[in-house]
Amino acid sequence: MTSGLAAILGGNTVMSAARVGVVTFPGTLDDQDAARAVRLAGAEAVPLWHADHDLKGVDAVFLPGGFSYGDYLRCGAISRFSPLMTELIPAAQAGLPVLGTCNGFQILCEAHLLPGALTRNEGLHYICRDQRIRVESTRTAWTSDFADGQEIVLPIKHGEGRYVADAATLAALEGEGRVVFRYAGGNPNGSLNDIAGIANEAGNVVGLMPHPEHAVEDLTGAPSVDGRGFFTSILKRLVNA
């Protein structure tokens, strides 16, 4: 298994037995990018449809970005009630690793798997650009292949990515080391405390606004391949579990 992980960066993917579910909601844009990132890391990408009650026995779940059904009400507010989420919520609470990016992050907050909320960007403008972020925690299931304080570059593309929470929640996130990513080189959306991503108390659920699935290979013109670290991190966690 370890040799397979090492081979990823050389372009020779060796598949492991790990199975990572990729959820598709109506309006999801990045499920195929997410599935490709999972496969490049050496795991099997398992498609999960929002209307099903079946997690298909996956070892981890990725909620990718897009525009979920009901976003006109509040991003993720209706999607969090989809049949698949009724299975995913208790599974995540029991320790299943879950990553949500962009709209996936919004859904995780609406499902109360992560605290706080994502609101309209400061200035009310949609943002699409490459963004530098700082890794604040490597203690999660999705970030162990990074170094604390490491700065990486990932694409962002969102109109409602401003993270907000009450003072007590912010204090808990900061005090417990659950701020996983922070914007560096300028805050693009006005997120409190420059927060770009957070984790739950157990560290198995992580949400962030930037898109690691769009930064895994040079072929696509990505700003970096820094997104690989998310997928190699979870694969190592699953292989060594």
JSON list of C-alpha atoms in Angstrom, two decimals:
[
{"chain": "A", "resi": 1, "resn": "MET", "atom": "CA", "xyz": [0.00, 0.00, 0.00]},
{"chain": "A", "resi": 2, "resn": "THR", "atom": "CA", "xyz": [2.74, 2.44, 0.93]},
{"chain": "A", "resi": 3, "resn": "SER", "atom": "CA", "xyz": [4.55, 1.86, -2.36]},
{"chain": "A", "resi": 4, "resn": "GLY", "atom": "CA", "xyz": [1.29, 2.64, -4.15]},
{"chain": "A", "resi": 5, "resn": "LEU", "atom": "CA", "xyz": [1.05, 5.99, -2.40]},
{"chain": "A", "resi": 6, "resn": "ALA", "atom": "CA", "xyz": [4.61, 6.83, -3.33]},
{"chain": "A", "resi": 7, "resn": "ALA", "atom": "CA", "xyz": [3.86, 5.94, -6.95]},
{"chain": "A", "resi": 8, "resn": "ILE", "atom": "CA", "xyz": [1.07, 8.54, -7.16]},
{"chain": "A", "resi": 9, "resn": "LEU", "atom": "CA", "xyz": [3.44, 11.44, -7.52]},
{"chain": "A", "resi": 10, "resn": "GLY", "atom": "CA", "xyz": [5.32, 9.62, -10.25]},
{"chain": "A", "resi": 11, "resn": "GLY", "atom": "CA", "xyz": [2.17, 9.19, -12.26]},
{"chain": "A", "resi": 12, "resn": "ASN", "atom": "CA", "xyz": [1.83, 5.43, -11.76]},
{"chain": "A", "resi": 13, "resn": "THR", "atom": "CA", "xyz": [-1.35, 5.02, -9.76]},
{"chain": "A", "resi": 14, "resn": "VAL", "atom": "CA", "xyz": [-1.65, 1.81, -7.78]},
{"chain": "A", "resi": 15, "resn": "MET", "atom": "CA", "xyz": [-5.20, 1.17, -6.65]},
{"chain": "A", "resi": 16, "resn": "SER", "atom": "CA", "xyz": [-5.86, 0.34, -3.01]},
{"chain": "A", "resi": 17, "resn": "ALA", "atom": "CA", "xyz": [-8.90, -1.28, -1.48]},
{"chain": "A", "resi": 18, "resn": "ALA", "atom": "CA", "xyz": [-10.08, 2.10, -0.13]},
{"chain": "A", "resi": 19, "resn": "ARG", "atom": "CA", "xyz": [-13.46, 3.28, -1.44]},
{"chain": "A", "resi": 20, "resn": "VAL", "atom": "CA", "xyz": [-14.33, 6.99, -1.33]},
{"chain": "A", "resi": 21, "resn": "GLY", "atom": "CA", "xyz": [-17.91, 8.01, -2.07]},
{"chain": "A", "resi": 22, "resn": "VAL", "atom": "CA", "xyz": [-18.50, 11.14, -4.17]},
{"chain": "A", "resi": 23, "resn": "VAL", "atom": "CA", "xyz": [-21.95, 12.66, -3.67]},
{"chain": "A", "resi": 24, "resn": "THR", "atom": "CA", "xyz": [-23.94, 14.22, -6.50]},
{"chain": "A", "resi": 25, "resn": "PHE", "atom": "CA", "xyz": [-26.82, 16.61, -5.79]},
{"chain": "A", "resi": 26, "resn": "PRO", "atom": "CA", "xyz": [-28.87, 18.34, -8.52]},
{"chain": "A", "resi": 27, "resn": "GLY", "atom": "CA", "xyz": [-26.58, 21.16, -9.63]},
{"chain": "A", "resi": 28, "resn": "THR", "atom": "CA", "xyz": [-23.32, 19.60, -8.40]},
{"chain": "A", "resi": 29, "resn": "LEU", "atom": "CA", "xyz": [-20.55, 20.74, -10.74]},
{"chain": "A", "resi": 30, "resn": "ASP", "atom": "CA", "xyz": [-17.40, 19.13, -9.42]},
{"chain": "A", "resi": 31, "resn": "ASP", "atom": "CA", "xyz": [-18.29, 15.49, -8.82]},
{"chain": "A", "resi": 32, "resn": "GLN", "atom": "CA", "xyz": [-16.33, 14.23, -11.81]},
{"chain": "A", "resi": 33, "resn": "ASP", "atom": "CA", "xyz": [-13.29, 16.31, -10.82]},
{"chain": "A", "resi": 34, "resn": "ALA", "atom": "CA", "xyz": [-13.58, 14.91, -7.30]},
{"chain": "A", "resi": 35, "resn": "ALA", "atom": "CA", "xyz": [-13.87, 11.34, -8.57]},
{"chain": "A", "resi": 36, "resn": "ARG", "atom": "CA", "xyz": [-10.79, 11.82, -10.74]},
{"chain": "A", "resi": 37, "resn": "ALA", "atom": "CA", "xyz": [-8.82, 13.20, -7.80]},
{"chain": "A", "resi": 38, "resn": "VAL", "atom": "CA", "xyz": [-9.80, 10.16, -5.73]},
{"chain": "A", "resi": 39, "resn": "ARG", "atom": "CA", "xyz": [-8.70, 7.80, -8.51]},
{"chain": "A", "resi": 40, "resn": "LEU", "atom": "CA", "xyz": [-5.41, 9.65, -9.00]},
{"chain": "A", "resi": 41, "resn": "ALA", "atom": "CA", "xyz": [-4.69, 9.12, -5.31]},
{"chain": "A", "resi": 42, "resn": "GLY", "atom": "CA", "xyz": [-5.14, 5.39, -5.79]},
{"chain": "A", "resi": 43, "resn": "ALA", "atom": "CA", "xyz": [-8.59, 4.82, -4.29]},
{"chain": "A", "resi": 44, "resn": "GLU", "atom": "CA", "xyz": [-11.87, 3.73, -5.87]},
{"chain": "A", "resi": 45, "resn": "ALA", "atom": "CA", "xyz": [-14.34, 6.57, -6.46]},
{"chain": "A", "resi": 46, "resn": "VAL", "atom": "CA", "xyz": [-17.88, 5.40, -5.69]},
{"chain": "A", "resi": 47, "resn": "PRO", "atom": "CA", "xyz": [-20.73, 7.56, -7.06]},
{"chain": "A", "resi": 48, "resn": "LEU", "atom": "CA", "xyz": [-23.44, 8.36, -4.48]},
{"chain": "A", "resi": 49, "resn": "TRP", "atom": "CA", "xyz": [-26.76, 9.89, -5.56]},
{"chain": "A", "resi": 50, "resn": "HIS", "atom": "CA", "xyz": [-28.46, 12.35, -3.21]},
{"chain": "A", "resi": 51, "resn": "ALA", "atom": "CA", "xyz": [-31.86, 10.63, -3.43]},
{"chain": "A", "resi": 52, "resn": "ASP", "atom": "CA", "xyz": [-30.60, 7.21, -2.35]},
{"chain": "A", "resi": 53, "resn": "HIS", "atom": "CA", "xyz": [-30.52, 5.78, 1.16]},
{"chain": "A", "resi": 54, "resn": "ASP", "atom": "CA", "xyz": [-27.32, 3.84, 0.50]},
{"chain": "A", "resi": 55, "resn": "LEU", "atom": "CA", "xyz": [-23.72, 4.80, 1.31]},
{"chain": "A", "resi": 56, "resn": "LYS", "atom": "CA", "xyz": [-22.61, 1.61, -0.47]},
{"chain": "A", "resi": 57, "resn": "GLY", "atom": "CA", "xyz": [-20.22, 0.69, 2.32]},
{"chain": "A", "resi": 58, "resn": "VAL", "atom": "CA", "xyz": [-17.70, 3.41, 1.45]},
{"chain": "A", "resi": 59, "resn": "ASP", "atom": "CA", "xyz": [-14.75, 4.18, 3.71]},
{"chain": "A", "resi": 60, "resn": "ALA", "atom": "CA", "xyz": [-14.98, 7.98, 3.33]},
{"chain": "A", "resi": 61, "resn": "VAL", "atom": "CA", "xyz": [-17.22, 10.54, 1.61]},
{"chain": "A", "resi": 62, "resn": "PHE", "atom": "CA", "xyz": [-16.50, 13.66, -0.43]},
{"chain": "A", "resi": 63, "resn": "LEU", "atom": "CA", "xyz": [-19.22, 16.32, -0.88]},
{"chain": "A", "resi": 64, "resn": "PRO", "atom": "CA", "xyz": [-17.96, 18.39, -3.85]},
{"chain": "A", "resi": 65, "resn": "GLY", "atom": "CA", "xyz": [-18.90, 21.88, -4.93]},
{"chain": "A", "resi": 66, "resn": "GLY", "atom": "CA", "xyz": [-21.69, 23.15, -7.14]},
{"chain": "A", "resi": 67, "resn": "PHE", "atom": "CA", "xyz": [-25.14, 24.63, -6.64]},
{"chain": "A", "resi": 68, "resn": "SER", "atom": "CA", "xyz": [-27.37, 22.27, -4.70]},
{"chain": "A", "resi": 69, "resn": "TYR", "atom": "CA", "xyz": [-31.13, 22.16, -5.03]},
{"chain": "A", "resi": 70, "resn": "GLY", "atom": "CA", "xyz": [-32.68, 24.85, -2.83]},
{"chain": "A", "resi": 71, "resn": "ASP", "atom": "CA", "xyz": [-29.78, 27.29, -2.86]},
{"chain": "A", "resi": 72, "resn": "TYR", "atom": "CA", "xyz": [-32.27, 30.11, -3.54]},
{"chain": "A", "resi": 73, "resn": "LEU", "atom": "CA", "xyz": [-33.45, 29.60, 0.07]},
{"chain": "A", "resi": 74, "resn": "ARG", "atom": "CA", "xyz": [-30.01, 29.27, 1.65]},
{"chain": "A", "resi": 75, "resn": "CYS", "atom": "CA", "xyz": [-27.06, 27.30, 0.35]},
{"chain": "A", "resi": 76, "resn": "GLY", "atom": "CA", "xyz": [-27.42, 23.67, 1.42]},
{"chain": "A", "resi": 77, "resn": "ALA", "atom": "CA", "xyz": [-30.58, 24.30, 3.45]},
{"chain": "A", "resi": 78, "resn": "ILE", "atom": "CA", "xyz": [-32.71, 21.81, 1.51]},
{"chain": "A", "resi": 79, "resn": "SER", "atom": "CA", "xyz": [-29.94, 19.46, 0.40]},
{"chain": "A", "resi": 80, "resn": "ARG", "atom": "CA", "xyz": [-29.14, 18.64, 4.02]},
{"chain": "A", "resi": 81, "resn": "PHE", "atom": "CA", "xyz": [-32.55, 16.88, 4.18]},
{"chain": "A", "resi": 82, "resn": "SER", "atom": "CA", "xyz": [-31.90, 14.64, 1.17]},
{"chain": "A", "resi": 83, "resn": "PRO", "atom": "CA", "xyz": [-32.24, 10.87, 1.74]},
{"chain": "A", "resi": 84, "resn": "LEU", "atom": "CA", "xyz": [-28.49, 10.29, 1.47]},
{"chain": "A", "resi": 85, "resn": "MET", "atom": "CA", "xyz": [-27.82, 12.85, 4.20]},
{"chain": "A", "resi": 86, "resn": "THR", "atom": "CA", "xyz": [-30.06, 10.94, 6.59]},
{"chain": "A", "resi": 87, "resn": "GLU", "atom": "CA", "xyz": [-27.52, 8.12, 6.22]},
{"chain": "A", "resi": 88, "resn": "LEU", "atom": "CA", "xyz": [-24.42, 10.30, 6.09]},
{"chain": "A", "resi": 89, "resn": "ILE", "atom": "CA", "xyz": [-25.08, 12.37, 9.21]},
{"chain": "A", "resi": 90, "resn": "PRO", "atom": "CA", "xyz": [-25.11, 9.47, 11.71]},
{"chain": "A", "resi": 91, "resn": "ALA", "atom": "CA", "xyz": [-22.22, 7.79, 9.87]},
{"chain": "A", "resi": 92, "resn": "ALA", "atom": "CA", "xyz": [-20.12, 10.96, 10.17]},
{"chain": "A", "resi": 93, "resn": "GLN", "atom": "CA", "xyz": [-21.07, 11.30, 13.83]},
{"chain": "A", "resi": 94, "resn": "ALA", "atom": "CA", "xyz": [-19.85, 7.73, 14.29]},
{"chain": "A", "resi": 95, "resn": "GLY", "atom": "CA", "xyz": [-16.46, 8.53, 12.73]},
{"chain": "A", "resi": 96, "resn": "LEU", "atom": "CA", "xyz": [-16.79, 8.19, 8.93]},
{"chain": "A", "resi": 97, "resn": "PRO", "atom": "CA", "xyz": [-14.31, 10.61, 7.30]},
{"chain": "A", "resi": 98, "resn": "VAL", "atom": "CA", "xyz": [-16.16, 13.31, 5.35]},
{"chain": "A", "resi": 99, "resn": "LEU", "atom": "CA", "xyz": [-14.77, 16.20, 3.29]},
{"chain": "A", "resi": 100, "resn": "GLY", "atom": "CA", "xyz": [-16.97, 19.02, 1.98]},
{"chain": "A", "resi": 101, "resn": "THR", "atom": "CA", "xyz": [-15.68, 21.69, -0.38]},
{"chain": "A", "resi": 102, "resn": "CYS", "atom": "CA", "xyz": [-17.52, 24.90, -1.30]},
{"chain": "A", "resi": 103, "resn": "ASN", "atom": "CA", "xyz": [-21.19, 23.87, -1.56]},
{"chain": "A", "resi": 104, "resn": "GLY", "atom": "CA", "xyz": [-20.24, 20.69, 0.29]},
{"chain": "A", "resi": 105, "resn": "PHE", "atom": "CA", "xyz": [-18.94, 22.83, 3.16]},
{"chain": "A", "resi": 106, "resn": "GLN", "atom": "CA", "xyz": [-22.21, 24.76, 3.17]},
{"chain": "A", "resi": 107, "resn": "ILE", "atom": "CA", "xyz": [-24.19, 21.51, 3.34]},
{"chain": "A", "resi": 108, "resn": "LEU", "atom": "CA", "xyz": [-22.07, 20.21, 6.24]},
{"chain": "A", "resi": 109, "resn": "CYS", "atom": "CA", "xyz": [-22.79, 23.40, 8.18]},
{"chain": "A", "resi": 110, "resn": "GLU", "atom": "CA", "xyz": [-26.51, 23.21, 7.40]},
{"chain": "A", "resi": 111, "resn": "ALA", "atom": "CA", "xyz": [-26.48, 19.56, 8.56]},
{"chain": "A", "resi": 112, "resn": "HIS", "atom": "CA", "xyz": [-24.82, 20.66, 11.83]},
{"chain": "A", "resi": 113, "resn": "LEU", "atom": "CA", "xyz": [-21.88, 18.35, 11.23]},
{"chain": "A", "resi": 114, "resn": "LEU", "atom": "CA", "xyz": [-19.82, 21.55, 11.37]},
{"chain": "A", "resi": 115, "resn": "PRO", "atom": "CA", "xyz": [-20.65, 24.72, 13.32]},
{"chain": "A", "resi": 116, "resn": "GLY", "atom": "CA", "xyz": [-21.28, 28.17, 11.91]},
{"chain": "A", "resi": 117, "resn": "ALA", "atom": "CA", "xyz": [-22.56, 29.21, 8.50]},
{"chain": "A", "resi": 118, "resn": "LEU", "atom": "CA", "xyz": [-21.44, 30.48, 5.10]},
{"chain": "A", "resi": 119, "resn": "THR", "atom": "CA", "xyz": [-22.94, 33.80, 4.04]},
{"chain": "A", "resi": 120, "resn": "ARG", "atom": "CA", "xyz": [-22.68, 36.23, 1.11]},
{"chain": "A", "resi": 121, "resn": "ASN", "atom": "CA", "xyz": [-19.17, 37.40, 0.36]},
{"chain": "A", "resi": 122, "resn": "GLU", "atom": "CA", "xyz": [-18.18, 40.74, 1.79]},
{"chain": "A", "resi": 123, "resn": "GLY", "atom": "CA", "xyz": [-18.89, 43.19, -1.01]},
{"chain": "A", "resi": 124, "resn": "LEU", "atom": "CA", "xyz": [-21.49, 40.79, -2.48]},
{"chain": "A", "resi": 125, "resn": "HIS", "atom": "CA", "xyz": [-19.28, 39.82, -5.43]},
{"chain": "A", "resi": 126, "resn": "TYR", "atom": "CA", "xyz": [-18.72, 36.34, -6.80]},
{"chain": "A", "resi": 127, "resn": "ILE", "atom": "CA", "xyz": [-15.03, 35.41, -6.56]},
{"chain": "A", "resi": 128, "resn": "CYS", "atom": "CA", "xyz": [-13.12, 33.11, -8.92]},
{"chain": "A", "resi": 129, "resn": "ARG", "atom": "CA", "xyz": [-9.35, 33.06, -8.55]},
{"chain": "A", "resi": 130, "resn": "ASP", "atom": "CA", "xyz": [-6.36, 31.16, -7.20]},
{"chain": "A", "resi": 131, "resn": "GLN", "atom": "CA", "xyz": [-5.97, 31.66, -3.46]},
{"chain": "A", "resi": 132, "resn": "ARG", "atom": "CA", "xyz": [-3.15, 31.11, -1.02]},
{"chain": "A", "resi": 133, "resn": "ILE", "atom": "CA", "xyz": [-4.22, 29.38, 2.21]},
{"chain": "A", "resi": 134, "resn": "ARG", "atom": "CA", "xyz": [-2.28, 28.34, 5.29]},
{"chain": "A", "resi": 135, "resn": "VAL", "atom": "CA", "xyz": [-2.58, 24.87, 6.83]},
{"chain": "A", "resi": 136, "resn": "GLU", "atom": "CA", "xyz": [-3.36, 25.37, 10.51]},
{"chain": "A", "resi": 137, "resn": "SER", "atom": "CA", "xyz": [-3.92, 21.74, 11.50]},
{"chain": "A", "resi": 138, "resn": "THR", "atom": "CA", "xyz": [-2.56, 18.43, 10.24]},
{"chain": "A", "resi": 139, "resn": "ARG", "atom": "CA", "xyz": [-4.43, 16.42, 12.86]},
{"chain": "A", "resi": 140, "resn": "THR", "atom": "CA", "xyz": [-7.48, 15.68, 10.71]},
{"chain": "A", "resi": 141, "resn": "ALA", "atom": "CA", "xyz": [-8.20, 12.67, 8.52]},
{"chain": "A", "resi": 142, "resn": "TRP", "atom": "CA", "xyz": [-7.77, 14.86, 5.44]},
{"chain": "A", "resi": 143, "resn": "THR", "atom": "CA", "xyz": [-4.65, 16.93, 6.23]},
{"chain": "A", "resi": 144, "resn": "SER", "atom": "CA", "xyz": [-1.99, 14.62, 7.70]},
{"chain": "A", "resi": 145, "resn": "ASP", "atom": "CA", "xyz": [0.16, 14.81, 4.55]},
{"chain": "A", "resi": 146, "resn": "PHE", "atom": "CA", "xyz": [0.63, 18.56, 4.99]},
{"chain": "A", "resi": 147, "resn": "ALA", "atom": "CA", "xyz": [2.87, 20.41, 7.45]},
{"chain": "A", "resi": 148, "resn": "ASP", "atom": "CA", "xyz": [1.56, 22.80, 10.09]},
{"chain": "A", "resi": 149, "resn": "GLY", "atom": "CA", "xyz": [1.98, 26.33, 8.76]},
{"chain": "A", "resi": 150, "resn": "GLN", "atom": "CA", "xyz": [2.45, 25.17, 5.16]},
{"chain": "A", "resi": 151, "resn": "GLU", "atom": "CA", "xyz": [1.05, 27.55, 2.56]},
{"chain": "A", "resi": 152, "resn": "ILE", "atom": "CA", "xyz": [-0.69, 26.03, -0.44]},
{"chain": "A", "resi": 153, "resn": "VAL", "atom": "CA", "xyz": [-2.52, 27.46, -3.47]},
{"chain": "A", "resi": 154, "resn": "LEU", "atom": "CA", "xyz": [-6.00, 26.27, -4.41]},
{"chain": "A", "resi": 155, "resn": "PRO", "atom": "CA", "xyz": [-8.73, 27.69, -6.66]},
{"chain": "A", "resi": 156, "resn": "ILE", "atom": "CA", "xyz": [-11.76, 29.39, -5.11]},
{"chain": "A", "resi": 157, "resn": "LYS", "atom": "CA", "xyz": [-15.08, 30.08, -6.86]},
{"chain": "A", "resi": 158, "resn": "HIS", "atom": "CA", "xyz": [-17.96, 31.17, -4.68]},
{"chain": "A", "resi": 159, "resn": "GLY", "atom": "CA", "xyz": [-20.45, 33.89, -3.96]},
{"chain": "A", "resi": 160, "resn": "GLU", "atom": "CA", "xyz": [-21.37, 32.76, -0.44]},
{"chain": "A", "resi": 161, "resn": "GLY", "atom": "CA", "xyz": [-18.13, 31.77, 1.24]},
{"chain": "A", "resi": 162, "resn": "ARG", "atom": "CA", "xyz": [-17.90, 34.19, 4.15]},
{"chain": "A", "resi": 163, "resn": "TYR", "atom": "CA", "xyz": [-17.61, 32.02, 7.25]},
{"chain": "A", "resi": 164, "resn": "VAL", "atom": "CA", "xyz": [-19.44, 33.37, 10.30]},
{"chain": "A", "resi": 165, "resn": "ALA", "atom": "CA", "xyz": [-20.15, 32.04, 13.79]},
{"chain": "A", "resi": 166, "resn": "ASP", "atom": "CA", "xyz": [-20.96, 33.47, 17.20]},
{"chain": "A", "resi": 167, "resn": "ALA", "atom": "CA", "xyz": [-18.18, 34.50, 19.57]},
{"chain": "A", "resi": 168, "resn": "ALA", "atom": "CA", "xyz": [-18.41, 31.32, 21.65]},
{"chain": "A", "resi": 169, "resn": "THR", "atom": "CA", "xyz": [-18.15, 29.07, 18.60]},
{"chain": "A", "resi": 170, "resn": "LEU", "atom": "CA", "xyz": [-15.18, 31.01, 17.23]},
{"chain": "A", "resi": 171, "resn": "ALA", "atom": "CA", "xyz": [-13.44, 30.80, 20.60]},
{"chain": "A", "resi": 172, "resn": "ALA", "atom": "CA", "xyz": [-14.03, 27.04, 20.72]},
{"chain": "A", "resi": 173, "resn": "LEU", "atom": "CA", "xyz": [-12.74, 26.51, 17.18]},
{"chain": "A", "resi": 174, "resn": "GLU", "atom": "CA", "xyz": [-9.61, 28.53, 17.88]},
{"chain": "A", "resi": 175, "resn": "GLY", "atom": "CA", "xyz": [-9.01, 27.11, 21.35]},
{"chain": "A", "resi": 176, "resn": "GLU", "atom": "CA", "xyz": [-9.48, 23.49, 20.26]},
{"chain": "A", "resi": 177, "resn": "GLY", "atom": "CA", "xyz": [-7.32, 23.80, 17.14]},
{"chain": "A", "resi": 178, "resn": "ARG", "atom": "CA", "xyz": [-10.24, 23.15, 14.82]},
{"chain": "A", "resi": 179, "resn": "VAL", "atom": "CA", "xyz": [-9.48, 25.94, 12.36]},
{"chain": "A", "resi": 180, "resn": "VAL", "atom": "CA", "xyz": [-7.86, 23.78, 9.69]},
{"chain": "A", "resi": 181, "resn": "PHE", "atom": "CA", "xyz": [-7.22, 26.39, 6.98]},
{"chain": "A", "resi": 182, "resn": "ARG", "atom": "CA", "xyz": [-6.85, 30.16, 7.01]},
{"chain": "A", "resi": 183, "resn": "TYR", "atom": "CA", "xyz": [-6.69, 32.56, 4.07]},
{"chain": "A", "resi": 184, "resn": "ALA", "atom": "CA", "xyz": [-3.21, 33.95, 3.49]},
{"chain": "A", "resi": 185, "resn": "GLY", "atom": "CA", "xyz": [-2.16, 36.97, 1.49]},
{"chain": "A", "resi": 186, "resn": "GLY", "atom": "CA", "xyz": [-5.54, 38.65, 1.92]},
{"chain": "A", "resi": 187, "resn": "ASN", "atom": "CA", "xyz": [-9.02, 37.58, 2.91]},
{"chain": "A", "resi": 188, "resn": "PRO", "atom": "CA", "xyz": [-11.10, 37.19, -0.28]},
{"chain": "A", "resi": 189, "resn": "ASN", "atom": "CA", "xyz": [-14.59, 37.09, 1.22]},
{"chain": "A", "resi": 190, "resn": "GLY", "atom": "CA", "xyz": [-14.55, 38.62, 4.72]},
{"chain": "A", "resi": 191, "resn": "SER", "atom": "CA", "xyz": [-14.60, 35.31, 6.63]},
{"chain": "A", "resi": 192, "resn": "LEU", "atom": "CA", "xyz": [-14.23, 35.87, 10.36]},
{"chain": "A", "resi": 193, "resn": "ASN", "atom": "CA", "xyz": [-10.70, 35.24, 11.62]},
{"chain": "A", "resi": 194, "resn": "ASP", "atom": "CA", "xyz": [-9.69, 34.62, 7.97]},
{"chain": "A", "resi": 195, "resn": "ILE", "atom": "CA", "xyz": [-11.16, 31.11, 8.29]},
{"chain": "A", "resi": 196, "resn": "ALA", "atom": "CA", "xyz": [-11.08, 29.06, 5.08]},
{"chain": "A", "resi": 197, "resn": "GLY", "atom": "CA", "xyz": [-11.84, 25.66, 6.59]},
{"chain": "A", "resi": 198, "resn": "ILE", "atom": "CA", "xyz": [-12.71, 23.94, 9.87]},
{"chain": "A", "resi": 199, "resn": "ALA", "atom": "CA", "xyz": [-13.09, 20.48, 11.39]},
{"chain": "A", "resi": 200, "resn": "ASN", "atom": "CA", "xyz": [-15.43, 18.84, 13.86]},
{"chain": "A", "resi": 201, "resn": "GLU", "atom": "CA", "xyz": [-14.21, 17.84, 17.31]},
{"chain": "A", "resi": 202, "resn": "ALA", "atom": "CA", "xyz": [-13.13, 14.35, 16.22]},
{"chain": "A", "resi": 203, "resn": "GLY", "atom": "CA", "xyz": [-11.29, 15.63, 13.13]},
{"chain": "A", "resi": 204, "resn": "ASN", "atom": "CA", "xyz": [-13.01, 13.22, 10.74]},
{"chain": "A", "resi": 205, "resn": "VAL", "atom": "CA", "xyz": [-15.27, 15.89, 9.19]},
{"chain": "A", "resi": 206, "resn": "VAL", "atom": "CA", "xyz": [-13.58, 18.80, 7.38]},
{"chain": "A", "resi": 207, "resn": "GLY", "atom": "CA", "xyz": [-15.12, 21.60, 5.34]},
{"chain": "A", "resi": 208, "resn": "LEU", "atom": "CA", "xyz": [-13.39, 24.31, 3.32]},
{"chain": "A", "resi": 209, "resn": "MET", "atom": "CA", "xyz": [-14.31, 26.78, 0.58]},
{"chain": "A", "resi": 210, "resn": "PRO", "atom": "CA", "xyz": [-11.26, 26.32, -1.72]},
{"chain": "A", "resi": 211, "resn": "HIS", "atom": "CA", "xyz": [-11.27, 23.42, -4.21]},
{"chain": "A", "resi": 212, "resn": "PRO", "atom": "CA", "xyz": [-8.49, 20.84, -3.75]},
{"chain": "A", "resi": 213, "resn": "GLU", "atom": "CA", "xyz": [-10.04, 18.64, -6.47]},
{"chain": "A", "resi": 214, "resn": "HIS", "atom": "CA", "xyz": [-9.09, 21.31, -9.03]},
{"chain": "A", "resi": 215, "resn": "ALA", "atom": "CA", "xyz": [-5.42, 21.24, -8.05]},
{"chain": "A", "resi": 216, "resn": "VAL", "atom": "CA", "xyz": [-4.26, 17.67, -8.46]},
{"chain": "A", "resi": 217, "resn": "GLU", "atom": "CA", "xyz": [-2.53, 17.57, -11.86]},
{"chain": "A", "resi": 218, "resn": "ASP", "atom": "CA", "xyz": [-0.63, 19.93, -14.14]},
{"chain": "A", "resi": 219, "resn": "LEU", "atom": "CA", "xyz": [-2.56, 18.77, -17.20]},
{"chain": "A", "resi": 220, "resn": "THR", "atom": "CA", "xyz": [-5.59, 20.93, -16.36]},
{"chain": "A", "resi": 221, "resn": "GLY", "atom": "CA", "xyz": [-3.63, 24.15, -15.94]},
{"chain": "A", "resi": 222, "resn": "ALA", "atom": "CA", "xyz": [-4.17, 24.13, -12.18]},
{"chain": "A", "resi": 223, "resn": "PRO", "atom": "CA", "xyz": [-2.29, 26.74, -10.14]},
{"chain": "A", "resi": 224, "resn": "SER", "atom": "CA", "xyz": [-0.58, 23.93, -8.22]},
{"chain": "A", "resi": 225, "resn": "VAL", "atom": "CA", "xyz": [-0.91, 20.26, -7.36]},
{"chain": "A", "resi": 226, "resn": "ASP", "atom": "CA", "xyz": [-1.32, 21.11, -3.68]},
{"chain": "A", "resi": 227, "resn": "GLY", "atom": "CA", "xyz": [-4.77, 19.52, -3.63]},
{"chain": "A", "resi": 228, "resn": "ARG", "atom": "CA", "xyz": [-3.17, 16.08, -3.80]},
{"chain": "A", "resi": 229, "resn": "GLY", "atom": "CA", "xyz": [-2.41, 16.23, -0.10]},
{"chain": "A", "resi": 230, "resn": "PHE", "atom": "CA", "xyz": [-6.09, 15.89, 0.83]},
{"chain": "A", "resi": 231, "resn": "PHE", "atom": "CA", "xyz": [-6.45, 12.65, -1.08]},
{"chain": "A", "resi": 232, "resn": "THR", "atom": "CA", "xyz": [-3.13, 11.08, -0.10]},
{"chain": "A", "resi": 233, "resn": "SER", "atom": "CA", "xyz": [-3.92, 11.99, 3.51]},
{"chain": "A", "resi": 234, "resn": "ILE", "atom": "CA", "xyz": [-7.26, 10.16, 3.55]},
{"chain": "A", "resi": 235, "resn": "LEU", "atom": "CA", "xyz": [-5.86, 7.19, 1.63]},
{"chain": "A", "resi": 236, "resn": "LYS", "atom": "CA", "xyz": [-3.07, 6.76, 4.16]},
{"chain": "A", "resi": 237, "resn": "ARG", "atom": "CA", "xyz": [-5.59, 7.03, 6.99]},
{"chain": "A", "resi": 238, "resn": "LEU", "atom": "CA", "xyz": [-7.80, 4.35, 5.43]},
{"chain": "A", "resi": 239, "resn": "VAL", "atom": "CA", "xyz": [-4.92, 2.04, 4.54]},
{"chain": "A", "resi": 240, "resn": "ASN", "atom": "CA", "xyz": [-3.48, 2.24, 8.06]},
{"chain": "A", "resi": 241, "resn": "ALA", "atom": "CA", "xyz": [-6.83, 2.03, 9.86]}
]
